[in-house]
Short mmCIF file of C-alpha atoms in Angstrom, two decimals:
data_model
loop_
_atom_site.label_atom_id
_atom_site.label_comp_id
_atom_site.label_asym_id
_atom_site.label_seq_id
_atom_site.Cartn_x
_atom_site.Cartn_y
_atom_site.Cartn_z
CA UNK A 1 47.71 111.27 27.18
CA UNK A 2 45.30 114.39 28.18
CA UNK A 3 47.78 117.35 28.57
CA UNK A 4 45.56 119.34 30.52
CA UNK A 5 46.72 116.89 33.39
CA UNK A 6 50.30 117.46 32.90
CA UNK A 7 49.70 121.28 33.21
CA UNK A 8 50.83 122.53 36.75
CA UNK A 9 50.76 125.86 37.99
CA UNK A 10 53.55 127.46 40.11
CA UNK A 11 55.98 124.72 40.67
CA UNK A 12 59.22 124.80 42.45
CA UNK A 13 62.45 124.33 40.71
CA UNK A 14 64.80 123.23 43.74
CA UNK A 15 65.07 119.48 42.57
CA UNK A 16 65.32 120.61 38.90
CA UNK A 17 68.73 122.11 38.68
CA UNK A 18 72.21 120.75 40.55
CA UNK A 19 72.87 123.84 42.02
CA UNK A 20 69.82 123.40 44.53
CA UNK A 21 68.59 127.24 44.03
CA UNK A 22 65.27 128.17 44.84
CA UNK A 23 63.04 129.25 41.72
CA UNK A 24 59.28 128.66 40.86
CA UNK A 25 57.66 128.32 37.62
CA UNK A 26 54.64 129.69 36.72
CA UNK A 27 53.59 126.50 34.60
CA UNK A 28 55.19 123.62 34.19
CA UNK A 29 55.25 120.10 32.31
CA UNK A 30 56.98 117.07 32.20
CA UNK A 31 57.36 115.82 28.48
CA UNK A 32 58.13 112.05 27.71
CA UNK A 33 57.46 111.75 24.18
CA UNK A 34 57.26 113.49 20.87
CA UNK A 35 53.86 113.72 20.45
CA UNK A 36 53.40 115.29 24.27
CA UNK A 37 56.46 117.87 23.38
CA UNK A 38 54.51 119.15 20.38
CA UNK A 39 51.32 119.23 22.50
CA UNK A 40 52.66 121.40 25.06
CA UNK A 41 54.19 123.48 22.54
CA UNK A 42 50.49 124.42 21.02
CA UNK A 43 49.60 125.04 24.52
CA UNK A 44 52.09 127.63 25.32
CA UNK A 45 51.57 129.28 22.06
CA UNK A 46 47.77 129.69 22.29
CA UNK A 47 48.40 131.42 25.48
CA UNK A 48 51.30 133.60 24.21
CA UNK A 49 53.31 132.60 26.77
CA UNK A 50 57.16 132.30 26.70
CA UNK A 51 59.12 128.40 27.12
CA UNK A 52 61.99 127.50 28.90
CA UNK A 53 63.19 123.54 28.16
CA UNK A 54 64.79 122.17 31.39
CA UNK A 55 67.20 118.89 30.91
CA UNK A 56 68.89 117.48 34.12
CA UNK A 57 69.68 121.29 35.21
CA UNK A 58 72.86 120.61 36.15
CA UNK A 59 74.33 123.68 33.36
CA UNK A 60 72.05 126.65 34.60
CA UNK A 61 72.09 128.91 36.91
CA UNK A 62 67.94 129.87 38.12
CA UNK A 63 68.50 133.20 39.15
CA UNK A 64 64.89 133.78 39.32
CA UNK A 65 61.35 132.44 38.94
CA UNK A 66 61.16 131.38 35.20
CA UNK A 67 57.51 133.00 33.72
CA UNK A 68 55.59 131.22 31.24
CA UNK A 69 55.78 126.99 30.81
CA UNK A 70 58.64 125.61 31.88
CA UNK A 71 58.92 122.22 29.89
CA UNK A 72 61.03 119.18 31.85
CA UNK A 73 62.35 117.11 28.90
CA UNK A 74 62.14 113.84 29.41
CA UNK A 75 61.97 111.73 25.90
CA UNK A 76 63.91 108.46 26.55
CA UNK A 77 64.92 105.85 23.99
CA UNK A 78 68.06 104.54 22.26
CA UNK A 79 68.21 102.59 18.94
CA UNK A 80 70.35 102.04 16.10
CA UNK A 81 69.18 102.98 13.06
CA UNK A 82 71.71 102.53 10.62
CA UNK A 83 74.83 100.23 10.14
CA UNK A 84 77.39 99.35 8.52
CA UNK A 85 80.65 97.23 8.79
CA UNK A 86 82.74 99.69 10.66
CA UNK A 87 79.62 102.67 12.32
CA UNK A 88 76.57 102.42 13.52
CA UNK A 89 74.06 105.54 13.92
CA UNK A 90 72.54 105.99 16.60
CA UNK A 91 69.17 107.97 17.90
CA UNK A 92 69.28 109.06 21.65
CA UNK A 93 65.87 110.74 23.27
CA UNK A 94 67.00 114.31 24.46
CA UNK A 95 65.59 113.04 27.88
CA UNK A 96 67.97 110.56 28.66
CA UNK A 97 70.87 110.69 31.12
CA UNK A 98 73.90 111.16 29.34
CA UNK A 99 76.40 108.82 31.22
CA UNK A 100 73.79 105.91 30.97
CA UNK A 101 74.03 106.54 27.36
CA UNK A 102 77.74 106.28 27.28
CA UNK A 103 77.69 103.21 29.27
CA UNK A 104 75.07 101.79 27.25
CA UNK A 105 77.06 102.22 24.43
CA UNK A 106 80.07 100.69 25.62
CA UNK A 107 78.13 97.68 26.47
CA UNK A 108 76.92 97.52 22.79
CA UNK A 109 80.43 98.05 21.25
CA UNK A 110 79.72 101.29 20.02
CA UNK A 111 82.83 103.57 20.77
CA UNK A 112 83.89 107.15 20.72
CA UNK A 113 82.12 108.36 23.97
CA UNK A 114 83.82 106.80 26.33
CA UNK A 115 86.04 109.75 27.61
CA UNK A 116 82.90 112.07 27.93
CA UNK A 117 82.03 109.44 31.01
CA UNK A 118 80.16 110.81 33.77
CA UNK A 119 79.25 114.16 32.63
CA UNK A 120 75.69 114.98 34.38
CA UNK A 121 73.08 116.47 32.73
CA UNK A 122 70.61 114.81 29.84
CA UNK A 123 71.51 114.08 26.17
CA UNK A 124 69.32 116.70 25.02
CA UNK A 125 72.13 119.71 26.45
CA UNK A 126 74.73 117.73 24.83
CA UNK A 127 74.92 119.87 21.96
CA UNK A 128 73.94 122.87 23.24
CA UNK A 129 76.99 123.21 24.99
CA UNK A 130 79.25 121.06 22.81
CA UNK A 131 80.16 118.85 25.96
CA UNK A 132 83.60 117.72 26.12
CA UNK A 133 86.18 116.37 28.02
CA UNK A 134 89.99 114.50 28.37
CA UNK A 135 90.78 115.65 24.51
CA UNK A 136 87.27 114.81 22.96
CA UNK A 137 84.05 117.05 22.09
CA UNK A 138 80.63 116.02 21.21
CA UNK A 139 80.89 117.31 18.11
CA UNK A 140 82.98 114.65 16.42
CA UNK A 141 80.53 112.14 17.02
CA UNK A 142 77.25 114.05 16.39
CA UNK A 143 75.25 113.58 12.97
CA UNK A 144 72.36 115.32 13.64
CA UNK A 145 69.70 117.38 16.08
CA UNK A 146 66.17 116.30 15.44
CA UNK A 147 63.95 119.46 17.55
CA UNK A 148 61.08 121.24 17.35
CA UNK A 149 60.45 125.61 16.35
CA UNK A 150 58.96 126.92 19.39
CA UNK A 151 57.10 129.53 17.33
CA UNK A 152 55.68 127.71 14.93
CA UNK A 153 55.36 123.58 16.34
CA UNK A 154 57.72 122.48 12.88
CA UNK A 155 60.32 119.48 13.14
CA UNK A 156 63.75 120.33 11.73
CA UNK A 157 66.64 118.20 11.74
CA UNK A 158 70.07 120.05 11.85
CA UNK A 159 73.27 118.62 10.09
CA UNK A 160 76.64 119.01 12.28
CA UNK A 161 76.96 121.81 9.93
CA UNK A 162 74.23 123.61 10.96
CA UNK A 163 74.94 123.38 14.56
CA UNK A 164 78.40 125.64 14.24
CA UNK A 165 79.67 123.72 17.03
CA UNK A 166 82.53 126.02 18.58
CA UNK A 167 84.32 125.06 21.81
CA UNK A 168 81.23 125.06 24.30
CA UNK A 169 79.46 126.68 21.93
CA UNK A 170 76.61 126.00 19.24
CA UNK A 171 74.01 127.81 17.20
CA UNK A 172 71.90 126.64 19.93
CA UNK A 173 73.51 129.43 22.25
CA UNK A 174 73.32 131.58 19.73
CA UNK A 175 70.64 132.63 16.27
CA UNK A 176 68.63 129.08 17.76
CA UNK A 177 68.89 129.91 21.44
CA UNK A 178 65.69 129.58 23.08
CA UNK A 179 64.31 128.76 19.43
CA UNK A 180 64.01 125.41 19.30
CA UNK A 181 63.26 122.44 21.77
CA UNK A 182 65.52 119.27 21.12
CA UNK A 183 63.68 115.91 20.75
CA UNK A 184 66.85 113.61 19.90
CA UNK A 185 70.34 113.39 18.97
CA UNK A 186 71.59 111.37 16.12
CA UNK A 187 75.39 110.31 16.62
CA UNK A 188 77.52 107.85 13.95
CA UNK A 189 79.78 105.63 16.53
CA UNK A 190 82.63 103.39 15.62
CA UNK A 191 82.10 99.81 16.01
CA UNK A 192 86.09 99.27 16.83
CA UNK A 193 87.91 101.03 19.29
CA UNK A 194 89.52 104.31 18.28
CA UNK A 195 91.36 105.45 21.65
CA UNK A 196 91.78 108.84 22.44
CA UNK A 197 94.78 108.68 25.05
CA UNK A 198 96.54 112.38 24.29
CA UNK A 199 95.02 114.12 27.15
CA UNK A 200 98.03 114.38 29.54
CA UNK A 201 95.84 113.58 32.87
CA UNK A 202 93.80 110.73 31.26
CA UNK A 203 97.62 109.55 29.72
CA UNK A 204 98.95 109.56 33.60
CA UNK A 205 95.66 107.80 34.68
CA UNK A 206 96.44 104.85 32.43
CA UNK A 207 100.08 104.61 32.27
CA UNK A 208 101.62 101.80 33.67
CA UNK A 209 98.52 99.31 33.40
CA UNK A 210 99.48 95.87 32.14
CA UNK A 211 96.56 94.95 31.17
CA UNK A 212 95.69 96.23 27.06
CA UNK A 213 94.17 99.42 27.23
CA UNK A 214 90.12 98.89 26.09
CA UNK A 215 87.78 101.42 25.83
CA UNK A 216 86.03 100.53 28.88
CA UNK A 217 89.17 100.97 30.61
CA UNK A 218 89.88 104.26 29.48
CA UNK A 219 85.83 105.28 30.56
CA UNK A 220 86.55 104.05 34.42
CA UNK A 221 89.76 106.17 34.17
CA UNK A 222 87.63 108.99 33.21
CA UNK A 223 85.33 108.25 35.92
CA UNK A 224 88.09 107.88 38.35
CA UNK A 225 89.67 111.22 37.92
CA UNK A 226 86.14 113.05 37.83
CA UNK A 227 85.25 111.61 41.04
CA UNK A 228 88.59 112.86 42.68
CA UNK A 229 88.50 116.17 40.94
CA UNK A 230 84.52 116.87 41.13
CA UNK A 231 82.25 117.14 43.84
CA UNK A 232 78.99 115.01 43.09
CA UNK A 233 75.63 117.93 43.25
CA UNK A 234 73.42 115.17 44.87
CA UNK A 235 76.02 115.58 47.49
CA UNK A 236 77.32 119.18 47.22
CA UNK A 237 75.04 121.37 44.83
CA UNK A 238 76.93 122.85 42.14
CA UNK A 239 76.98 123.00 38.23
CA UNK A 240 80.42 121.57 37.29
CA UNK A 241 82.99 123.85 35.47
CA UNK A 242 81.66 127.11 36.30
CA UNK A 243 84.08 129.05 33.56
CA UNK A 244 85.19 128.09 30.33
CA UNK A 245 88.86 127.69 29.34
CA UNK A 246 89.57 130.87 28.06
CA UNK A 247 91.22 130.88 24.54
CA UNK A 248 94.05 133.48 23.51
CA UNK A 249 96.32 134.16 20.98
CA UNK A 250 99.91 132.12 20.90
CA UNK A 251 101.52 135.94 21.55
CA UNK A 252 99.17 136.37 24.71
CA UNK A 253 100.43 133.18 26.27
CA UNK A 254 103.89 133.78 25.31
CA UNK A 255 103.50 136.32 27.42
CA UNK A 256 101.91 134.75 30.52
CA UNK A 257 103.92 131.55 30.25
CA UNK A 258 107.08 134.19 30.74
CA UNK A 259 105.93 135.52 33.97
CA UNK A 260 104.29 132.13 34.94
CA UNK A 261 106.37 129.25 33.34
CA UNK A 262 104.09 126.95 35.69
CA UNK A 263 101.05 127.92 33.63
CA UNK A 264 98.70 125.18 31.98
CA UNK A 265 97.97 125.68 28.42
CA UNK A 266 97.04 123.57 25.45
CA UNK A 267 98.25 124.70 21.88
CA UNK A 268 95.24 124.76 19.10
CA UNK A 269 95.14 123.50 15.90
CA UNK A 270 93.75 127.47 14.91
CA UNK A 271 97.32 129.03 16.60
CA UNK A 272 95.19 129.78 19.61
CA UNK A 273 96.15 128.48 23.19
CA UNK A 274 93.42 127.30 25.55
CA UNK A 275 94.78 128.34 28.86
CA UNK A 276 93.36 126.42 32.31
CA UNK A 277 91.01 128.27 34.00
CA UNK A 278 90.78 126.68 36.86
CA UNK A 279 94.90 127.08 36.97
CA UNK A 280 94.31 130.91 36.90
CA UNK A 281 91.74 131.13 39.71
CA UNK A 282 93.19 128.69 42.05
CA UNK A 283 96.76 130.65 41.15
CA UNK A 284 94.68 133.76 42.23
CA UNK A 285 94.41 132.42 45.47
CA UNK A 286 90.94 131.23 45.42
CA UNK A 287 90.29 127.45 45.60
CA UNK A 288 88.49 126.58 49.04
CA UNK A 289 87.26 130.62 49.66
CA UNK A 290 83.37 131.06 50.37
CA UNK A 291 81.34 134.01 50.61
CA UNK A 292 78.34 133.02 52.91
CA UNK A 293 76.42 129.53 51.73
CA UNK A 294 78.44 129.35 48.36
CA UNK A 295 82.27 128.94 47.52
CA UNK A 296 85.03 127.84 45.50
CA UNK A 297 85.50 124.14 45.90
CA UNK A 298 88.21 122.72 47.78
CA UNK A 299 89.81 120.58 45.21
CA UNK A 300 88.57 122.36 41.96
CA UNK A 301 89.00 126.14 41.56
CA UNK A 302 86.75 125.56 38.27
CA UNK A 303 84.05 124.58 40.57
CA UNK A 304 81.34 126.93 42.22
CA UNK A 305 79.43 125.14 45.19
CA UNK A 306 76.36 125.73 47.42
CA UNK A 307 76.84 124.97 50.67
CA UNK A 308 73.28 125.26 51.86
CA UNK A 309 71.04 128.12 51.72
CA UNK A 310 72.87 129.89 48.72
CA UNK A 311 71.38 132.09 46.64
CA UNK A 312 71.86 132.74 42.62
CA UNK A 313 72.91 136.56 43.55
CA UNK A 314 75.17 134.79 45.66
CA UNK A 315 76.75 132.57 43.54
CA UNK A 316 76.55 135.41 40.49
CA UNK A 317 78.09 137.81 42.93
CA UNK A 318 81.41 135.14 43.84
CA UNK A 319 81.62 134.27 40.02
CA UNK A 320 82.30 137.94 39.42
CA UNK A 321 84.72 138.82 42.08
CA UNK A 322 86.44 136.04 40.61
CA UNK A 323 86.64 137.21 37.18
CA UNK A 324 87.30 140.32 38.06
CA UNK A 325 90.49 139.52 39.80
CA UNK A 326 91.74 137.16 37.21
CA UNK A 327 91.45 139.97 34.57
CA UNK A 328 92.88 142.44 36.86
CA UNK A 329 95.94 139.69 37.69
CA UNK A 330 95.94 138.05 34.37
CA UNK A 331 94.90 140.28 31.65
CA UNK A 332 92.04 137.20 31.14
CA UNK A 333 88.16 137.67 30.64
CA UNK A 334 86.88 134.46 31.62
CA UNK A 335 83.42 133.33 30.70
CA UNK A 336 80.33 131.85 32.79
CA UNK A 337 79.82 128.39 31.17
CA UNK A 338 76.46 127.64 32.78
CA UNK A 339 73.29 129.36 31.25
CA UNK A 340 71.59 132.01 33.48
CA UNK A 341 68.06 132.16 33.86
CA UNK A 342 65.39 134.29 35.17
CA UNK A 343 66.74 137.10 35.66
#
């Protein structure tokens, strides 16, 4: 493939982000293979251009035009690379749709991802965010990430330990931010179901089912919950949860519970307590409020939406207004979950 034919100039990115925000790429290239990714990165290095990697665009806020080369990572593929009696190692291309990956794994009898059903985006973004839902995080299944160093073109393999996973965090949001382009991930999945049903909302959804619980039923239950609570970005543009659930000390949580007995919170293994950011935002009266073309979703206070014609500046201003109010009312600092690009 001739790389020169793949490089485009001044490309609109409205369809490359689920908030449908207006932005343009100085140069743009859709890469469908590791070889093309290597060539594109070399092209950018030769021209001394910065590089931005995009996947499904479901966890970003495009706050302006993007200089340099924007790479849309669209590397497909999924295969079992190693098996034993109870486990299978699965290699998955960074451009593969995440929920499609979960469904394909279930169909093959590979378990461990069913609680992560219907999360928007592509596989390559999953380790960056350490995606998680309904009591499960990607880091529990991830074995390795294969990537290319943007500045050198060297292919590197990062182990789970190398990734420094935390709550919605990883080395890719720290020391390696904007330094590597992820090509594929390798997961270790179980060949027998090991259902995780302790998350309260999921347990309630499954309560009363007469048939034996299966991974497929867990997947369907998670999809049902998410469809009720979260707007489809294809229908109402959004970036999913806009704020992280804050982690606080046990003392802070007890003080808040004394004031707000109905506070939704989850004790963590390290002694801290995770607070439900959506509860804080709803309790503060933000659910359903609008600011011009943007607003807080009517059903889920964690989600900021673009009702049409909204700008990144309006979205970020609304987020700051909410954060300030939560800080004033509860003494809690909310962190943004999506990455802001183009400032």
